[in-house]
mmCIF file of C-alpha atoms in Angstrom:
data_model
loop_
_atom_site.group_PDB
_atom_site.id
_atom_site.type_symbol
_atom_site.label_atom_id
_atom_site.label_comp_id
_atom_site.label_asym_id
_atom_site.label_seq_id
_atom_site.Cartn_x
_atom_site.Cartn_y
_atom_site.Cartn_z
ATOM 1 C CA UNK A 1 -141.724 75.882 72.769
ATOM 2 C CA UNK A 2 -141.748 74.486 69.497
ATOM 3 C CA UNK A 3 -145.324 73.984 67.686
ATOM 4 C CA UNK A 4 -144.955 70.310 68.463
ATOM 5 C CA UNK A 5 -143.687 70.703 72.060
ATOM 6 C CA UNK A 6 -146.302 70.509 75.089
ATOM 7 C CA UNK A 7 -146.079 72.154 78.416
ATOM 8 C CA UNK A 8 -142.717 70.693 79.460
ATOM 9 C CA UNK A 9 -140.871 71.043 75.958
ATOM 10 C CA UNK A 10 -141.423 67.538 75.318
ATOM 11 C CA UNK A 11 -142.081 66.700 71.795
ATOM 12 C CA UNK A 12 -145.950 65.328 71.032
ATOM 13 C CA UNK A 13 -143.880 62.298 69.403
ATOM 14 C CA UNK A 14 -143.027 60.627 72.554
ATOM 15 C CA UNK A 15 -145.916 57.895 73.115
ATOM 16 C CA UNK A 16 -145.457 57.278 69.068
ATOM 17 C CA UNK A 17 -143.556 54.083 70.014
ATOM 18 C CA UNK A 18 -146.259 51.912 72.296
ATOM 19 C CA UNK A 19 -147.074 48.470 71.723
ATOM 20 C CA UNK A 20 -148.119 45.598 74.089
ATOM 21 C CA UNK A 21 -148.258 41.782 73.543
ATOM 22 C CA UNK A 22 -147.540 38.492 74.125
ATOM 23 C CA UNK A 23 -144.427 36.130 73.683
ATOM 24 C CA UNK A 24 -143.370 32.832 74.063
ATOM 25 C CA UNK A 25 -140.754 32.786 77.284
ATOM 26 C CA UNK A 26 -138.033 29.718 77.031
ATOM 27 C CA UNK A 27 -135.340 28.730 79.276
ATOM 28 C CA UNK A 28 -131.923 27.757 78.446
ATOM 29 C CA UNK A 29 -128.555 26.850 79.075
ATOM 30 C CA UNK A 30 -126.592 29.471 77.683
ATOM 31 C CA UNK A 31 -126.493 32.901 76.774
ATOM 32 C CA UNK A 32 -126.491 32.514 72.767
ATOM 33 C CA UNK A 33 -129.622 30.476 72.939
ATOM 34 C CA UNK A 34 -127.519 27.036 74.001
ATOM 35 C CA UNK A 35 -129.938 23.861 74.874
ATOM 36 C CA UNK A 36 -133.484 24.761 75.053
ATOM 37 C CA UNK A 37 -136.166 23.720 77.722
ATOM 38 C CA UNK A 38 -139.388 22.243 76.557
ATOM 39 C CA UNK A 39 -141.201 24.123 79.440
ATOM 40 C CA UNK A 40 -142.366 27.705 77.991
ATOM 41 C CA UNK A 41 -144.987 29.989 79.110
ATOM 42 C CA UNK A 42 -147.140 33.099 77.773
ATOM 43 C CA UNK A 43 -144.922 36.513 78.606
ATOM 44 C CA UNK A 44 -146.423 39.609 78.423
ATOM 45 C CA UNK A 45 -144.613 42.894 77.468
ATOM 46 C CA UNK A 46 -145.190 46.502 77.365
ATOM 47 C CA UNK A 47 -143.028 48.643 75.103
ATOM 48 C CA UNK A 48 -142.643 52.610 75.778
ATOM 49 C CA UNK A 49 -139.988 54.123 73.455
ATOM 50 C CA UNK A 50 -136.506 51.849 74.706
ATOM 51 C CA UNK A 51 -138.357 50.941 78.127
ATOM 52 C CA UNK A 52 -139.817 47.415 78.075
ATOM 53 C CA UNK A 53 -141.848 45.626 80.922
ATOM 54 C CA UNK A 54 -142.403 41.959 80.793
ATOM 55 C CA UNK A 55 -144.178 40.039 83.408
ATOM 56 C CA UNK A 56 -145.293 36.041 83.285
ATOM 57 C CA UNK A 57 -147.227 34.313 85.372
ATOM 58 C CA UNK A 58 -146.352 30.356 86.717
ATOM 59 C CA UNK A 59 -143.831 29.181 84.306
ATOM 60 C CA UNK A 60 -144.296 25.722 86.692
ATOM 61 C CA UNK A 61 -142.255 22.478 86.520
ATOM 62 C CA UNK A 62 -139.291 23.606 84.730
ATOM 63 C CA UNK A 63 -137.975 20.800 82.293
ATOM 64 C CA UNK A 64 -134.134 21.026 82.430
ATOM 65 C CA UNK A 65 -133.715 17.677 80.100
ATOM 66 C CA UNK A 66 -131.049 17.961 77.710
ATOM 67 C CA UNK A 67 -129.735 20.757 79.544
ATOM 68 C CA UNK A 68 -126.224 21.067 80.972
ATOM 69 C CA UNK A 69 -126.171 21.160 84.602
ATOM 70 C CA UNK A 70 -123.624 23.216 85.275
ATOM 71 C CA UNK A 71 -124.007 26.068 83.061
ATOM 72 C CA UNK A 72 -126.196 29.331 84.057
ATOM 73 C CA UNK A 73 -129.894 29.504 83.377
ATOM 74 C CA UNK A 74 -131.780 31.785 80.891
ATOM 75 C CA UNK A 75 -135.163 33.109 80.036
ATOM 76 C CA UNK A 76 -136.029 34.611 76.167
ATOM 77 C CA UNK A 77 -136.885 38.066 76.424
ATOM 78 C CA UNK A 78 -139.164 40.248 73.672
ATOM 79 C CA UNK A 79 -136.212 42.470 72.602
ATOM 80 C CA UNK A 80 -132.664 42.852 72.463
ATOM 81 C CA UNK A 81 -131.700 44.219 75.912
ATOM 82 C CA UNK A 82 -129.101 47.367 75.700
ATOM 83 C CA UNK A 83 -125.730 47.047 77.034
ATOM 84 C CA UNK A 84 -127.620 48.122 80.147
ATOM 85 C CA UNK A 85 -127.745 45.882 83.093
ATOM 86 C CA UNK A 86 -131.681 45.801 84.602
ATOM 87 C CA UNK A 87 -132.612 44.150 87.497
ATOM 88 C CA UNK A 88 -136.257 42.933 88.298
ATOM 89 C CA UNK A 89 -137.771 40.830 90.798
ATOM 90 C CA UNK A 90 -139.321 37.140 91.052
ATOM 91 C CA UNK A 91 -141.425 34.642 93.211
ATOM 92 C CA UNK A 92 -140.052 30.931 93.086
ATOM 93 C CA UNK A 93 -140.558 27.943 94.616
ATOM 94 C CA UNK A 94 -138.546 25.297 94.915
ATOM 95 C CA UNK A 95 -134.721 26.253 93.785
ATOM 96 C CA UNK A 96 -132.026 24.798 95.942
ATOM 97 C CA UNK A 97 -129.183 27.155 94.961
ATOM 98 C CA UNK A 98 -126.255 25.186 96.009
ATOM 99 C CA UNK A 99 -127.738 24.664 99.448
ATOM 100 C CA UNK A 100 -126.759 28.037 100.377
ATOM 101 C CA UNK A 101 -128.977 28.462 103.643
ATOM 102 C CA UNK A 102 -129.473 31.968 103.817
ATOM 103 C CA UNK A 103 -130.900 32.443 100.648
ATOM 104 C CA UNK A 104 -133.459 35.128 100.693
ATOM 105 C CA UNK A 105 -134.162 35.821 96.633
ATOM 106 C CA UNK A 106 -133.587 35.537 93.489
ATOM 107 C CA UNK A 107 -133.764 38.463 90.931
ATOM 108 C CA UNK A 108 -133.825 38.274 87.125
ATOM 109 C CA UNK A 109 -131.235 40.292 85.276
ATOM 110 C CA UNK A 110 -131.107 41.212 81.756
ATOM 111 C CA UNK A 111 -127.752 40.114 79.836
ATOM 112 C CA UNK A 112 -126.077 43.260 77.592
ATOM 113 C CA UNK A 113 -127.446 42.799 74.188
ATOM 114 C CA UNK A 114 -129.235 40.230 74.180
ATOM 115 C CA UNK A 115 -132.699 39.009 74.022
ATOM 116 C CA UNK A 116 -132.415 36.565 77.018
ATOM 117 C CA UNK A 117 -132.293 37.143 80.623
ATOM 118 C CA UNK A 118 -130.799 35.073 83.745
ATOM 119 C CA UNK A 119 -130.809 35.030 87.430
ATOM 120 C CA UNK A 120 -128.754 36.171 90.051
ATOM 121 C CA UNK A 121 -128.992 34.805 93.740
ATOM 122 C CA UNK A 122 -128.910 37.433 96.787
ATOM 123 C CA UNK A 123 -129.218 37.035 100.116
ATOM 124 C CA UNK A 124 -127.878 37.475 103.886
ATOM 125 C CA UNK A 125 -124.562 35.868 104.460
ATOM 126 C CA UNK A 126 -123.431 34.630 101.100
ATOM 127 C CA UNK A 127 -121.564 35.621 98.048
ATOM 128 C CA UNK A 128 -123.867 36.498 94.953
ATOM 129 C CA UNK A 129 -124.265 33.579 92.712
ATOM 130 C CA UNK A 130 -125.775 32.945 88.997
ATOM 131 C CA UNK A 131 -128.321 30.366 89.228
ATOM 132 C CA UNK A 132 -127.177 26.678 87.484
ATOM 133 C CA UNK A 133 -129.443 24.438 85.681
ATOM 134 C CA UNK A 134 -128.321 22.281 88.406
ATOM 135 C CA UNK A 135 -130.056 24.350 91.284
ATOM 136 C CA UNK A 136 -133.358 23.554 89.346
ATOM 137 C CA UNK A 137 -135.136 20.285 90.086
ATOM 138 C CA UNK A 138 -136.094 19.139 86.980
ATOM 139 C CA UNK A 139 -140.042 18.807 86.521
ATOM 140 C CA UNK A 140 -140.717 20.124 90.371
ATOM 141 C CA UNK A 141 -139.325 23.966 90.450
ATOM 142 C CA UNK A 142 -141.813 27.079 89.167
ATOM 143 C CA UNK A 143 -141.063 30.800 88.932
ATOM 144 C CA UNK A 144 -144.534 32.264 90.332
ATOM 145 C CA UNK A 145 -144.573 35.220 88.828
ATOM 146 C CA UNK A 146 -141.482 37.366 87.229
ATOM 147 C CA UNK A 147 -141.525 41.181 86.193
ATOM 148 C CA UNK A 148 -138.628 43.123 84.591
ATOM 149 C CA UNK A 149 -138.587 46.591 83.029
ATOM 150 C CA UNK A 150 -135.363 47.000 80.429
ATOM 151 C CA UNK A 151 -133.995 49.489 77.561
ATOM 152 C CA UNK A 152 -133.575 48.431 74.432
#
């Protein structure tokens, strides 16, 4: 071991990089920012060297005015997401996804570097879909409560 190694030859550097806070989380309609939603919420985000956690909390009655129905939905994320795919997990209420019937869930998925995020749908008995601004009702939908851990 080196002088700055501990007990499994890891250097005493690797916490250096921790930080936690808060951010503003915004939907839109593209993936290079596109038409922004007026509807934001608090995020919270924990840092670790490249690994990043967000969570947020009821990000309710999603305002999809001035959006374009049929293009794909995205949240703002802290940091630039690596060229990584991540895949996290969400509580909704409310999304009609096409009227695909045997939904089951939803799960947020980070877009290759980037600093926005979209959704995916999966589910018994259908093909996987991106979620529209279209399969949000405007004013009435919420995401409950959304966590996703990424590299940057």
């Amino acid at each position: 071991f080196s002088a700055n190694s501990n007990a499994t030859g890891m250097s005493s550097e690797v916490l250096d990089d921790y930080e936690e806070g808060t951010y503003t989380v915004t939907g839109y309609d593209a993936s290079s920012g596109g038409n922004a939603s007026s509807t934001t919420i608090t995020g919270y985000y924990t840092k670790i060297g490249r690994q990043v956690t967000v969570t947020f909390y009821a990000w309710n009655n999603i305002d999809t005015s001035g959006m374009t129905a049929g293009n794909q939905i995205f949240f703002s994320l802290p940091f630039v997401a690596s060229a990584y795919r991540s895949v996290g997990s969400v509580a909704h209420h409310g999304w009609t996804y096409n009227a695909d019937t045997n939904m089951q869930d939803i799960k947020p998925i980070t877009s290759a570097s980037k600093a926005r995020a979209y959704f995916k749908t999966v589910g018994y008995g259908q093909a996987d879909n991106t979620v529209k601004v279209s399969d949000i009702t405007s004013g009435a939908d919420d995401i409950h409560t959304l966590t996703i851990t990424y590299f940057v």
